[in-house]
CSV table of C-alpha atoms and ligand atoms in Angstrom, one decimal:
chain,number,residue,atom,x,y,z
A,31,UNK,CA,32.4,-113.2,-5.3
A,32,UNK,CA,35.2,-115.4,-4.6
A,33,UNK,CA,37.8,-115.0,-1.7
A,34,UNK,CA,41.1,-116.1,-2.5
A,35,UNK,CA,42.2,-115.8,1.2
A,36,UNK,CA,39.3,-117.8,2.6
A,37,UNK,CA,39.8,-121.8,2.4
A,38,UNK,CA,37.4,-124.2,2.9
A,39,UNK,CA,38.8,-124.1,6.3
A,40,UNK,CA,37.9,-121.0,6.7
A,41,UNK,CA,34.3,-121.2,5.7
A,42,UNK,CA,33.6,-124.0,8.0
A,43,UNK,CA,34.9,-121.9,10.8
A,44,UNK,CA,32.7,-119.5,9.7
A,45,UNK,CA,29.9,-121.9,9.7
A,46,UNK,CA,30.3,-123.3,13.5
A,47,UNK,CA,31.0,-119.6,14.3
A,48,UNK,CA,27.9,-118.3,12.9
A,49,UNK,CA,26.0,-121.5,14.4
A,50,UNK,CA,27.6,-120.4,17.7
A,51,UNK,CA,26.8,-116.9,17.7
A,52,UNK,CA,23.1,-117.4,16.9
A,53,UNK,CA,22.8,-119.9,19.7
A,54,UNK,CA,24.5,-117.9,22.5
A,55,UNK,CA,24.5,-114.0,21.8
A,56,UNK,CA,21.1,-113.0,19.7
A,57,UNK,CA,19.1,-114.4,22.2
A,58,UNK,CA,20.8,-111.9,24.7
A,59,UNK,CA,22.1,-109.1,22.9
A,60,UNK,CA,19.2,-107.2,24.1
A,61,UNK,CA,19.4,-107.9,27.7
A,62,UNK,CA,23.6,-107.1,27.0
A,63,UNK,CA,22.8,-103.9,25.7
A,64,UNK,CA,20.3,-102.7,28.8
A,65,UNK,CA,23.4,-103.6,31.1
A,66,UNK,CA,25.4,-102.1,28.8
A,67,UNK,CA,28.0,-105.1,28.8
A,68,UNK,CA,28.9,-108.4,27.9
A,69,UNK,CA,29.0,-111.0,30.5
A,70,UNK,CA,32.7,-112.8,31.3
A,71,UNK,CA,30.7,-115.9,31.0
A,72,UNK,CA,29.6,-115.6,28.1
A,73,UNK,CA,33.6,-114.4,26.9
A,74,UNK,CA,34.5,-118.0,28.5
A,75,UNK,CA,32.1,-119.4,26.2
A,76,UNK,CA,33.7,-118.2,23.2
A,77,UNK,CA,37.3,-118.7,24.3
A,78,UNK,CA,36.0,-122.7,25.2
A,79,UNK,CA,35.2,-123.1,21.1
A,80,UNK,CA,38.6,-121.7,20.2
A,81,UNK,CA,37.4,-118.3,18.8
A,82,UNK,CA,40.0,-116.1,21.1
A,83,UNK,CA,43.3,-114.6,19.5
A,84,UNK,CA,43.4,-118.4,17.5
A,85,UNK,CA,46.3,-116.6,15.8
A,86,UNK,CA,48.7,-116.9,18.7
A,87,UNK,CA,51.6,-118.9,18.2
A,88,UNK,CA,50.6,-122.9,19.1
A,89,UNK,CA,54.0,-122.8,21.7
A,90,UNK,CA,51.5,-120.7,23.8
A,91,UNK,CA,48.8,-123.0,23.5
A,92,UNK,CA,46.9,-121.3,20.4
A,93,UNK,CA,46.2,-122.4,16.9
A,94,UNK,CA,48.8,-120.2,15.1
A,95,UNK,CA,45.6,-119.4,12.6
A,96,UNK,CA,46.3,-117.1,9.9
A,97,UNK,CA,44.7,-113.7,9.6
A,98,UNK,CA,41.9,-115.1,7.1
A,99,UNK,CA,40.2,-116.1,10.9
A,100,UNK,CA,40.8,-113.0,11.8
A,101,UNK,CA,38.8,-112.0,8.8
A,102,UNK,CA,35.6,-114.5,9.7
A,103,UNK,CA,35.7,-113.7,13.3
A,104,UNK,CA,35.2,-109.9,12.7
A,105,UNK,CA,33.0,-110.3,10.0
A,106,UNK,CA,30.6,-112.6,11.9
A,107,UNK,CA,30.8,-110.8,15.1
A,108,UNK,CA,29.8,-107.8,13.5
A,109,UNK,CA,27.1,-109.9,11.6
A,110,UNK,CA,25.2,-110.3,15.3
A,111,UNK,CA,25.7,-106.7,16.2
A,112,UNK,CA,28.2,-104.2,15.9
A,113,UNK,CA,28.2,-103.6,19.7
A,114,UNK,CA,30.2,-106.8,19.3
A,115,UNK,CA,33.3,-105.0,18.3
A,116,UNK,CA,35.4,-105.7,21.7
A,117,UNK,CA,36.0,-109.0,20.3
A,118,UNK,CA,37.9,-107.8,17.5
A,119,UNK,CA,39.5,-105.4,19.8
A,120,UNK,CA,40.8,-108.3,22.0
A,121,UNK,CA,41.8,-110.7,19.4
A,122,UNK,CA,42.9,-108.4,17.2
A,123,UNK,CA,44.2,-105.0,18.4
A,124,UNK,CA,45.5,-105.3,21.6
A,125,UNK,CA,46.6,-109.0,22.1
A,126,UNK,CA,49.1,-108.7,19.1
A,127,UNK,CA,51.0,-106.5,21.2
A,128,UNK,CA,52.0,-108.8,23.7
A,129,UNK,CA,52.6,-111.3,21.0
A,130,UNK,CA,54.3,-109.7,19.2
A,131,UNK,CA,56.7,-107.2,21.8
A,132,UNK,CA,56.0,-109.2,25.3
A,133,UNK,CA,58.7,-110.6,26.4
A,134,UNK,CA,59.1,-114.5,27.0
A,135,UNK,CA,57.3,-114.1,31.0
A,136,UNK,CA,54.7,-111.4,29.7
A,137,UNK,CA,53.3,-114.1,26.9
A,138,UNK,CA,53.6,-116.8,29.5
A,139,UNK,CA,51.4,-114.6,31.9
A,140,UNK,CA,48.7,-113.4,29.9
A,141,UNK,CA,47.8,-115.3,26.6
A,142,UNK,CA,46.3,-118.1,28.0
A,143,UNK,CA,43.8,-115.9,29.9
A,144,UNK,CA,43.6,-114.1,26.5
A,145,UNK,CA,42.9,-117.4,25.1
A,146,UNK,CA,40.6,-118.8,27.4
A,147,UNK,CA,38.3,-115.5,28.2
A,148,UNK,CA,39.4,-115.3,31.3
A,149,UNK,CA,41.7,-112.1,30.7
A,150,UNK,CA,39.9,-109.7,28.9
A,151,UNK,CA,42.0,-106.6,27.0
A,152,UNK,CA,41.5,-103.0,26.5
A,153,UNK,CA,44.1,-100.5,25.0
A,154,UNK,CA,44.0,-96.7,26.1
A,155,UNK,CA,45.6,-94.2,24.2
A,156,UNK,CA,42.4,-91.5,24.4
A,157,UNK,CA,42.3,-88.8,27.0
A,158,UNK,CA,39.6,-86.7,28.1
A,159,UNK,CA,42.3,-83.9,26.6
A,160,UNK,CA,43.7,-85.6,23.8
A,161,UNK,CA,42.3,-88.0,21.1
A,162,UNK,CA,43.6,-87.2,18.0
A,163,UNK,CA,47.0,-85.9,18.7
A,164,UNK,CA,48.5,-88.8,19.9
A,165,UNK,CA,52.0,-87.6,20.1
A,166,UNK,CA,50.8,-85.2,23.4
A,167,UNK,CA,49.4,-88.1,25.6
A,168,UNK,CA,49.8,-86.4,29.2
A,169,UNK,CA,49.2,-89.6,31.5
A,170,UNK,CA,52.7,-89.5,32.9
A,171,UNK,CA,54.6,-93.1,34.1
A,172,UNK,CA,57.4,-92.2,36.2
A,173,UNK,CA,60.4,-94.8,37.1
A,174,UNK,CA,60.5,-95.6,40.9
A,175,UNK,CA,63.0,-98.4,41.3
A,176,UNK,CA,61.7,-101.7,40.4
A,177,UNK,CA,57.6,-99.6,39.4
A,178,UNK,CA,56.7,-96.9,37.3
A,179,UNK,CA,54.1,-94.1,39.1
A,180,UNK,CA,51.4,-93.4,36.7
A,181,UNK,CA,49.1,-90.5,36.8
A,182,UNK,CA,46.6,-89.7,34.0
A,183,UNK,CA,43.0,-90.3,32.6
A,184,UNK,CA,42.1,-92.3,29.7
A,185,UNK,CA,38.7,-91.8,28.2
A,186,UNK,CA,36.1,-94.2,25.7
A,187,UNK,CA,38.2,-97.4,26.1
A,188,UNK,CA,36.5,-100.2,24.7
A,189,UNK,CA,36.3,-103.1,27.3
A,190,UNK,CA,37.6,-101.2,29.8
A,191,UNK,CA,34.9,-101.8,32.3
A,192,UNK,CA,35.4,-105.7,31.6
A,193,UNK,CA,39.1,-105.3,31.1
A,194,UNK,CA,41.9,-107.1,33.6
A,195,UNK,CA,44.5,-105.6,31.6
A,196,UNK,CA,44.9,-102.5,29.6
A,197,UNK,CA,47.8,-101.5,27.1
A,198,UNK,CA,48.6,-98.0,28.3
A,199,UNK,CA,50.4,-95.6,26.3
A,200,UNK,CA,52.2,-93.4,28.7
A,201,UNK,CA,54.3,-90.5,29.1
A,202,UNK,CA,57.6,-91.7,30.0
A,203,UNK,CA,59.8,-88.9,29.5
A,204,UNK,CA,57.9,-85.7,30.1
A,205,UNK,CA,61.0,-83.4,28.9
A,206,UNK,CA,61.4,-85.4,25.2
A,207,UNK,CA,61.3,-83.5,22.0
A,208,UNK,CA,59.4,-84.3,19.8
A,209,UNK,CA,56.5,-85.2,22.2
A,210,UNK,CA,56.0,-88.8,20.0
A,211,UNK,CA,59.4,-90.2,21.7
A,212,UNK,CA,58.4,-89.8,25.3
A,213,UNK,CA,55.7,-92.1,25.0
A,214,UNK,CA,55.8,-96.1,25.9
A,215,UNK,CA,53.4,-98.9,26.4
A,216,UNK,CA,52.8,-100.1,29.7
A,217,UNK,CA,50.4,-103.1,30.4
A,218,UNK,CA,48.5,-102.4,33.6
A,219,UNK,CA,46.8,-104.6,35.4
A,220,UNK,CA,43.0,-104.0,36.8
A,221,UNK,CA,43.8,-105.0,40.7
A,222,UNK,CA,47.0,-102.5,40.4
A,223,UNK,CA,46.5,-99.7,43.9
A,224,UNK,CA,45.2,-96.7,42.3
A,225,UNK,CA,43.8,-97.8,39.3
A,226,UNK,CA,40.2,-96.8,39.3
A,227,UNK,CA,37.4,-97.5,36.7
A,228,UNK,CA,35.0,-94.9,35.9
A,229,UNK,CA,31.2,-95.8,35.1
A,230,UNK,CA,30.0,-97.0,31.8
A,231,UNK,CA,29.7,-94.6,29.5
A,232,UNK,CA,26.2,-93.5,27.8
A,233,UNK,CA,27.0,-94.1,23.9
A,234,UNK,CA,24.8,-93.0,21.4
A,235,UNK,CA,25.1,-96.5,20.0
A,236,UNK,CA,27.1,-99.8,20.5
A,237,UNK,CA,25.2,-100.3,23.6
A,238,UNK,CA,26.3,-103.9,24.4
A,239,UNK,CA,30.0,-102.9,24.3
A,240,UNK,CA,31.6,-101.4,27.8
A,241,UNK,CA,33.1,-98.0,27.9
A,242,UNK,CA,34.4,-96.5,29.9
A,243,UNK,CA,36.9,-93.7,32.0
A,244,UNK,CA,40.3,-95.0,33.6
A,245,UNK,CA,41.4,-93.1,36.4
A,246,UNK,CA,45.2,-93.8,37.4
A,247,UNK,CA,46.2,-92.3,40.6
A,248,UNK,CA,49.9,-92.8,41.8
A,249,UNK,CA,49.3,-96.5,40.3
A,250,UNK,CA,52.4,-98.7,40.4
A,251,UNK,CA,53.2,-101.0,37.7
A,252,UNK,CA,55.8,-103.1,37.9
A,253,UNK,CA,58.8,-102.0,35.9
A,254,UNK,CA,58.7,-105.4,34.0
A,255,UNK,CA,55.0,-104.3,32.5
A,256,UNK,CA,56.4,-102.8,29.9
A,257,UNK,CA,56.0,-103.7,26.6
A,258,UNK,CA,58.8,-103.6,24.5
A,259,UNK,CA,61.6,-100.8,25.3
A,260,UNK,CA,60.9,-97.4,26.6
A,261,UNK,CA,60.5,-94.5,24.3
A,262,UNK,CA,59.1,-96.7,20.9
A,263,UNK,CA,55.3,-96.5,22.2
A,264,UNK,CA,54.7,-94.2,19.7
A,265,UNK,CA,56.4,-96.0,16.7
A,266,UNK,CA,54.5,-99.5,18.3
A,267,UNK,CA,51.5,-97.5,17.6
A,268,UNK,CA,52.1,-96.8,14.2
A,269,UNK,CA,53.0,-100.2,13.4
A,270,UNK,CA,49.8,-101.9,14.8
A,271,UNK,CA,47.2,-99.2,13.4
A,272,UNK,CA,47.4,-100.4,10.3
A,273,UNK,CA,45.6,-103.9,11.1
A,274,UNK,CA,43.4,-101.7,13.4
A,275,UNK,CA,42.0,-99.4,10.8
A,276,UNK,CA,42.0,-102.5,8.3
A,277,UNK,CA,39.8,-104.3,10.7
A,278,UNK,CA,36.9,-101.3,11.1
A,279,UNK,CA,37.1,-101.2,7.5
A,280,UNK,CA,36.5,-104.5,7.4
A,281,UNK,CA,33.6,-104.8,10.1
A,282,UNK,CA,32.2,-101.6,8.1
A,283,UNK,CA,32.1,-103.4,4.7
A,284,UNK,CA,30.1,-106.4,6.7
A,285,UNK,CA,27.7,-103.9,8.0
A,286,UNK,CA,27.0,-102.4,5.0
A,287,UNK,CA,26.4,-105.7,3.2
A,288,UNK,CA,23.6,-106.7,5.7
A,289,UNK,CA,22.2,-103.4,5.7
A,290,UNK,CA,21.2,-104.0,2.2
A,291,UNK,CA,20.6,-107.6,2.3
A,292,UNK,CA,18.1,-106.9,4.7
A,293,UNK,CA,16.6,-103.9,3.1
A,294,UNK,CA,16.2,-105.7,-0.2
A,295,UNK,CA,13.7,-108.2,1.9
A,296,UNK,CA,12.3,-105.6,3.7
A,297,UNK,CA,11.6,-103.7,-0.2
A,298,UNK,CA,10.0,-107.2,-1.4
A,299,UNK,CA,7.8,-107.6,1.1
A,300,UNK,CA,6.1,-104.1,1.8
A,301,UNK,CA,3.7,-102.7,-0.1
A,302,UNK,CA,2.3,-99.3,-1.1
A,303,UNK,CA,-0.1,-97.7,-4.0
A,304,UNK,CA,-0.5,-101.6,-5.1
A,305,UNK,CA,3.1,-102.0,-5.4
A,306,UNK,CA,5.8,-103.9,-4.2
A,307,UNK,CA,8.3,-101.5,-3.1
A,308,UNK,CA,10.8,-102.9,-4.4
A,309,UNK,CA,9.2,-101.7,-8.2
A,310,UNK,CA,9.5,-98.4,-7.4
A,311,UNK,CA,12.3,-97.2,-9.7
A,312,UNK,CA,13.7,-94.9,-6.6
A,313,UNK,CA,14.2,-98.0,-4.6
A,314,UNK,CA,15.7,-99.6,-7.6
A,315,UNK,CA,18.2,-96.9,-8.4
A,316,UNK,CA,18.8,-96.7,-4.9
A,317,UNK,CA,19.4,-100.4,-4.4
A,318,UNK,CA,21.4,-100.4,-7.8
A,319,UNK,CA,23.7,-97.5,-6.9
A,320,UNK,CA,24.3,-98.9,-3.0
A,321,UNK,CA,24.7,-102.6,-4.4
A,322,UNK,CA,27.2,-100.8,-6.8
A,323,UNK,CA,29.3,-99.3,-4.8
A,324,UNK,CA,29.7,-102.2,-2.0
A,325,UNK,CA,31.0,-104.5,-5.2
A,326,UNK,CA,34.1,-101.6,-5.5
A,327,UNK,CA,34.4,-101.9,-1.6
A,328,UNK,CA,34.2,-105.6,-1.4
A,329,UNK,CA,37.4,-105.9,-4.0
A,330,UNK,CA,39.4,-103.2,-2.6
A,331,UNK,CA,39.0,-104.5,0.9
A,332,UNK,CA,39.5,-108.0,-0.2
A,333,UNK,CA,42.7,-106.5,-2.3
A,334,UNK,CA,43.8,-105.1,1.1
A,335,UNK,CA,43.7,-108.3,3.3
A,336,UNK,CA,45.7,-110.3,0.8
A,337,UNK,CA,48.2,-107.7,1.2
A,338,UNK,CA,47.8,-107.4,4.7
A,339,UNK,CA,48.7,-111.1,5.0
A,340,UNK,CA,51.9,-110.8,3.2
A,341,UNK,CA,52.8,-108.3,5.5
A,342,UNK,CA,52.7,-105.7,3.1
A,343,UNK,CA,53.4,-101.9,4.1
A,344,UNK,CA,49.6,-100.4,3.3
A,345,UNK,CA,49.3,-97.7,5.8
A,346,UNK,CA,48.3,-95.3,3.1
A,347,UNK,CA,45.2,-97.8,1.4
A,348,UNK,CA,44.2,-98.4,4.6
A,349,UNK,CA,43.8,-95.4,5.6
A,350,UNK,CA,41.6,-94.7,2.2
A,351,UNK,CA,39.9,-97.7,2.9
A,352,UNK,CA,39.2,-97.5,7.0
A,353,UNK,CA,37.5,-93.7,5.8
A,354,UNK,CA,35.4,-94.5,2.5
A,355,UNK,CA,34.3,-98.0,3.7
A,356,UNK,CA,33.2,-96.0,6.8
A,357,UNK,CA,31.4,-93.6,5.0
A,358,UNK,CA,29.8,-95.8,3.1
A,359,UNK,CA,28.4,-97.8,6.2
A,360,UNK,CA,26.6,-94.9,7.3
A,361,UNK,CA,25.7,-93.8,3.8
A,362,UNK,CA,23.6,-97.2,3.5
A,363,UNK,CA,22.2,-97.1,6.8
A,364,UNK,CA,20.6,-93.7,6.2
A,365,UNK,CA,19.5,-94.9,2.5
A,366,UNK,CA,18.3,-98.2,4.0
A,367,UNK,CA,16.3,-96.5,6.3
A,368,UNK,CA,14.8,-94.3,4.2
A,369,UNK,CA,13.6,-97.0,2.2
A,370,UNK,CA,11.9,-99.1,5.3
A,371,UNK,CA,10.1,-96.1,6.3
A,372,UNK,CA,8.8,-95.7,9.6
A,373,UNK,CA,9.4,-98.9,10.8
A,374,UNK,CA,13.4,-98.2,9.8
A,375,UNK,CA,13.0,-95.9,12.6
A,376,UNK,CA,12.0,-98.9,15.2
A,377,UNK,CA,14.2,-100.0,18.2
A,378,UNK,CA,13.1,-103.5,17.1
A,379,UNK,CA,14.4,-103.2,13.0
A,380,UNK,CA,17.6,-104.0,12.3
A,381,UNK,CA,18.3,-101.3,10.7
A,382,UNK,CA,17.8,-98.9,13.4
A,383,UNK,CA,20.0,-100.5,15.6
A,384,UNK,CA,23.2,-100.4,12.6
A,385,UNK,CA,22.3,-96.2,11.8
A,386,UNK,CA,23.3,-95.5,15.2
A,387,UNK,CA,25.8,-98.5,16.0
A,388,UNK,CA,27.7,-97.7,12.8
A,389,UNK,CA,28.0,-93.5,13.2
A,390,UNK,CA,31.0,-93.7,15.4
A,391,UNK,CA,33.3,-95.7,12.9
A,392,UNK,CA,34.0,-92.6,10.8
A,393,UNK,CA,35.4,-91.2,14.1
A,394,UNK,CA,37.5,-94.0,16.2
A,395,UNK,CA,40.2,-95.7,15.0
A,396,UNK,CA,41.7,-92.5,14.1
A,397,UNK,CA,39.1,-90.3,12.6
A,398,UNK,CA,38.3,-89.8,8.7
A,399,UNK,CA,40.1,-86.3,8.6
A,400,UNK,CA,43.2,-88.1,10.3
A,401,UNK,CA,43.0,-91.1,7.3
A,402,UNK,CA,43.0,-88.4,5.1
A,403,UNK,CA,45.9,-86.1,6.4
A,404,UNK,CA,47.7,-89.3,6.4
A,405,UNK,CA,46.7,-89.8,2.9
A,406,UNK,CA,47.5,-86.3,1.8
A,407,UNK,CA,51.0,-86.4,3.4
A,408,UNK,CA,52.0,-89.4,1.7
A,409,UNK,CA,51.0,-88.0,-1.7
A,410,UNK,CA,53.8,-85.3,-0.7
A,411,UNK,CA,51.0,-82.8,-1.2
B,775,LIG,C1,32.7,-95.7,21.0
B,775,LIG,C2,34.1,-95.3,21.1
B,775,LIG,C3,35.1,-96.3,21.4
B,775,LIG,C4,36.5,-95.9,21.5
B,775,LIG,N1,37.4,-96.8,21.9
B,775,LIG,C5,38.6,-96.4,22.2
B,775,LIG,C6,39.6,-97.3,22.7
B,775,LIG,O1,39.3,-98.5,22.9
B,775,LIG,N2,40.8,-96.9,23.0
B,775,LIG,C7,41.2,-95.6,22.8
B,775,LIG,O2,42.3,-95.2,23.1
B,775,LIG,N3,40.3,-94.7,22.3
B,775,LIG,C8,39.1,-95.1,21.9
B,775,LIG,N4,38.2,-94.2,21.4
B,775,LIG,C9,38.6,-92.8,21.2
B,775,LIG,C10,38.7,-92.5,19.7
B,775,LIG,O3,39.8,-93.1,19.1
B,775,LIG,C11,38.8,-90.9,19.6
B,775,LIG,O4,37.5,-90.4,20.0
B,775,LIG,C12,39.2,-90.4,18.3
B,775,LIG,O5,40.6,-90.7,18.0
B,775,LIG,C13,39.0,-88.9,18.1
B,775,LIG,O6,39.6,-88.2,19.2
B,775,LIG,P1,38.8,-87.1,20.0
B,775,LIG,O7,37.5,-87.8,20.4
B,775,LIG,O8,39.6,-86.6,21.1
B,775,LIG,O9,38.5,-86.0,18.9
B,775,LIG,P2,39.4,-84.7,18.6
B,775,LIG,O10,40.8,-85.2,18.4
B,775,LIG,O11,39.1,-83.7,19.6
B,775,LIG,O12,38.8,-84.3,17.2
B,775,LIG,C14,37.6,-83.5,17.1
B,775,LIG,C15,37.3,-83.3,15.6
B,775,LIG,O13,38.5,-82.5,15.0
B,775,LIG,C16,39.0,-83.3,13.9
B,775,LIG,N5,40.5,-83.1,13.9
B,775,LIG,C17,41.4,-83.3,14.9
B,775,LIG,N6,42.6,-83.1,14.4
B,775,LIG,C18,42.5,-82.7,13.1
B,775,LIG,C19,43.4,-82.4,12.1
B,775,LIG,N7,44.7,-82.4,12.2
B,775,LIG,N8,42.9,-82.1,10.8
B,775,LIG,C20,41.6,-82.1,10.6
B,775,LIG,N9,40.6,-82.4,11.5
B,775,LIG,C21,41.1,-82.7,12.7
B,775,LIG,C22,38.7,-84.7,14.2
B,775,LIG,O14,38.7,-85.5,13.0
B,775,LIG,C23,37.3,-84.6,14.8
B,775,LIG,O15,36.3,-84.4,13.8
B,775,LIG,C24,36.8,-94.6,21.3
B,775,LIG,C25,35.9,-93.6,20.9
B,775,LIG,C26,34.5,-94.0,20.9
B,775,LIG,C27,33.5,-92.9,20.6
């Protein structure tokens, strides 16, 4: 099907990217996943070819590249293994934040790294206590002089074992009402005093991808580490989610379609009874229904980047799209297992490793039942 927003430029991105990826993380992903992390070297690697946050603005040294790269980079990452998401999360998620509310020092200090691999990026809005409520983030960050004292836990923060800076949303004003405009971003740095990283966590999935507990403890943060002005944390929120969600549905979409692809060789070349199983009409309805229903995705999520790109206001579709596309990742995965049978169930098939990688993707990023009271408030329900 063809892509309007992907150039021929983009495709031969996609090409070295792919070439890349095959060369320096398959061979490893398993050894990534026992240590339950990717190695800095290998993030240098990928900032060396260019393929970190290539959207930042060429007057900080990056390729201005539109969100069609974006697009590729996500797609392809997520080709290797999901457990590849922190990419996405870097590029993506949290480095748009200081791009696009840093102030003229914050860029100069920090995209480069973010460029080159050698800053790696985590945001943490989760707490042991809150997830999703947002608005009643307790970590409190309290002005002394020229610092602000932060005290709080954050919990499940992508990259935030690797991370050298994290985008903190914080409680700034503890008396505000409504909670929502007490709350600010603070970028803290790993090496500030009494900032503490807790072990890795034991996921269920994603095993290659660091997660972990932040544990801040009378930490001071410069006063300047704030992003944007004090107060707006919340509404910053708002405004990025949108290309967060976008991008899970996104990577969701690209699991689902290698899910099948892989199945449908997996169908051809096992046999039972004398049969292919592929001429079993279960598989085929199977395989017909699932194929069906990733064309529907494919346009709406297509649909939805073209609008993202013209900076169209989606929050709504994406948040229909970030929960069916979700659902329909781990609706394939259990299907697609079904139909490789015992084997589906094997460490060493594919397909084993997406059913569990993909399960949490209905809940982060906001979870399905938060897409749909989104959804339902906007239909003035
Ligand atoms: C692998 C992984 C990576 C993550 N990465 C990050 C990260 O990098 N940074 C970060 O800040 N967070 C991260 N998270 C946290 C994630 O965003 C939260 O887990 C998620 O927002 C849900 O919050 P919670 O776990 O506290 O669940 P809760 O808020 O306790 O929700 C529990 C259940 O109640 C439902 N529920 C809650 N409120 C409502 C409501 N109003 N109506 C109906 N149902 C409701 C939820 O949908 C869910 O099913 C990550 C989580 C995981 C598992």
């Amino acid at each position: 099907m063809k892509r309007p927003f992907l150039k021929e430029e983009h495709e031969m991105f996609r090409k070295s990217l792919r070439q890349f990826l095959e060369k320096e993380a398959a061979p490893y992903l398993e050894e990534w996943e026992a240590k339950k992390q990717i190695p800095r070297s290998f993030w240098k690697k990928v900032g060396e070819q260019g393929f970190l946050c290539p959207q930042v603005d060429e007057k900080y040294g990056g390729l201005h590249a539109d969100f069609g790269y974006a697009v590729v980079l996500a797609e392809e990452f997520d080709r290797i293994s999901v457990g590849m998401v922190g990419f996405s999360l870097h590029n993506d998620i949290v480095i748009p934040y200081i791009e696009s509310l840093g102030t003229e020092a914050q860029k100069q200090c920090w995209l480069s790294g973010a460029m080159s691999g050698e800053l790696i990026s985590a945001i943490a809005m989760t707490e042991p206590g809150v997830g999703s409520d947002l608005a009643a983030v307790q970590t409190t960050a309290i002005k002394d002089g020229d610092h602000y004292i932060v005290n709080g836990e954050k919990t499940f923060i992508t990259n935030g074992f690797s991370a050298d800076i994290v985008v903190t949303v914080c409680r700034t004003d503890p008396k505000s009402d409504p909670l929502y405009r007490g709350l600010s971003l603070l970028v803290i740095e790993a090496d500030s005093p009494g900032f503490t990283k807790g072990k890795k966590l034991n996921k269920l999935g994603q095993h290659a991808n660091d997660t972990c507990e932040l544990i801040f403890e009378d930490t001071r943060v410069p006063a300047e580490n704030l992003l944007g002005e004090e107060g707006k944390g919340f509404y910053y929120l708002m405004d990025h989610l949108q290309q967060e969600r976008l991008l899970v549905a996104i990577q969701s979409m690209a699991s689902a379609e290698l899910m099948l692809e892989e199945t449908i060789e997996y169908v051809k070349q096992r046999s039972a009874f004398g049969r292919q199983i592929s001429q079993f009409q279960n598989t085929q309805f199977k395989l017909a229904e699932l194929q069906t229903e990733l064309e529907i995705g494919r346009v709406f999520i297509d649909r939805l980047i073209e609008e993202h790109m013209k900076e169209e206001e989606i929050v709504t579709q994406v948040s229909m799209a970030k929960w069916w596309t979700t659902e329909l990742a781990k609706k394939v995965a259990s299907e697609c297992m079904q139909l490789h049978g015992g084997y589906g169930y094997m460490e060493e098939y594919e397909i084993a490793r997406r059913y569990r990688d993909v399960a949490v993707s209905s809940i982060y990023a906001g979870s399905n039942e938060i897409m749909k009271t989104i959804i339902a408030k906007n239909m003035n329900l």
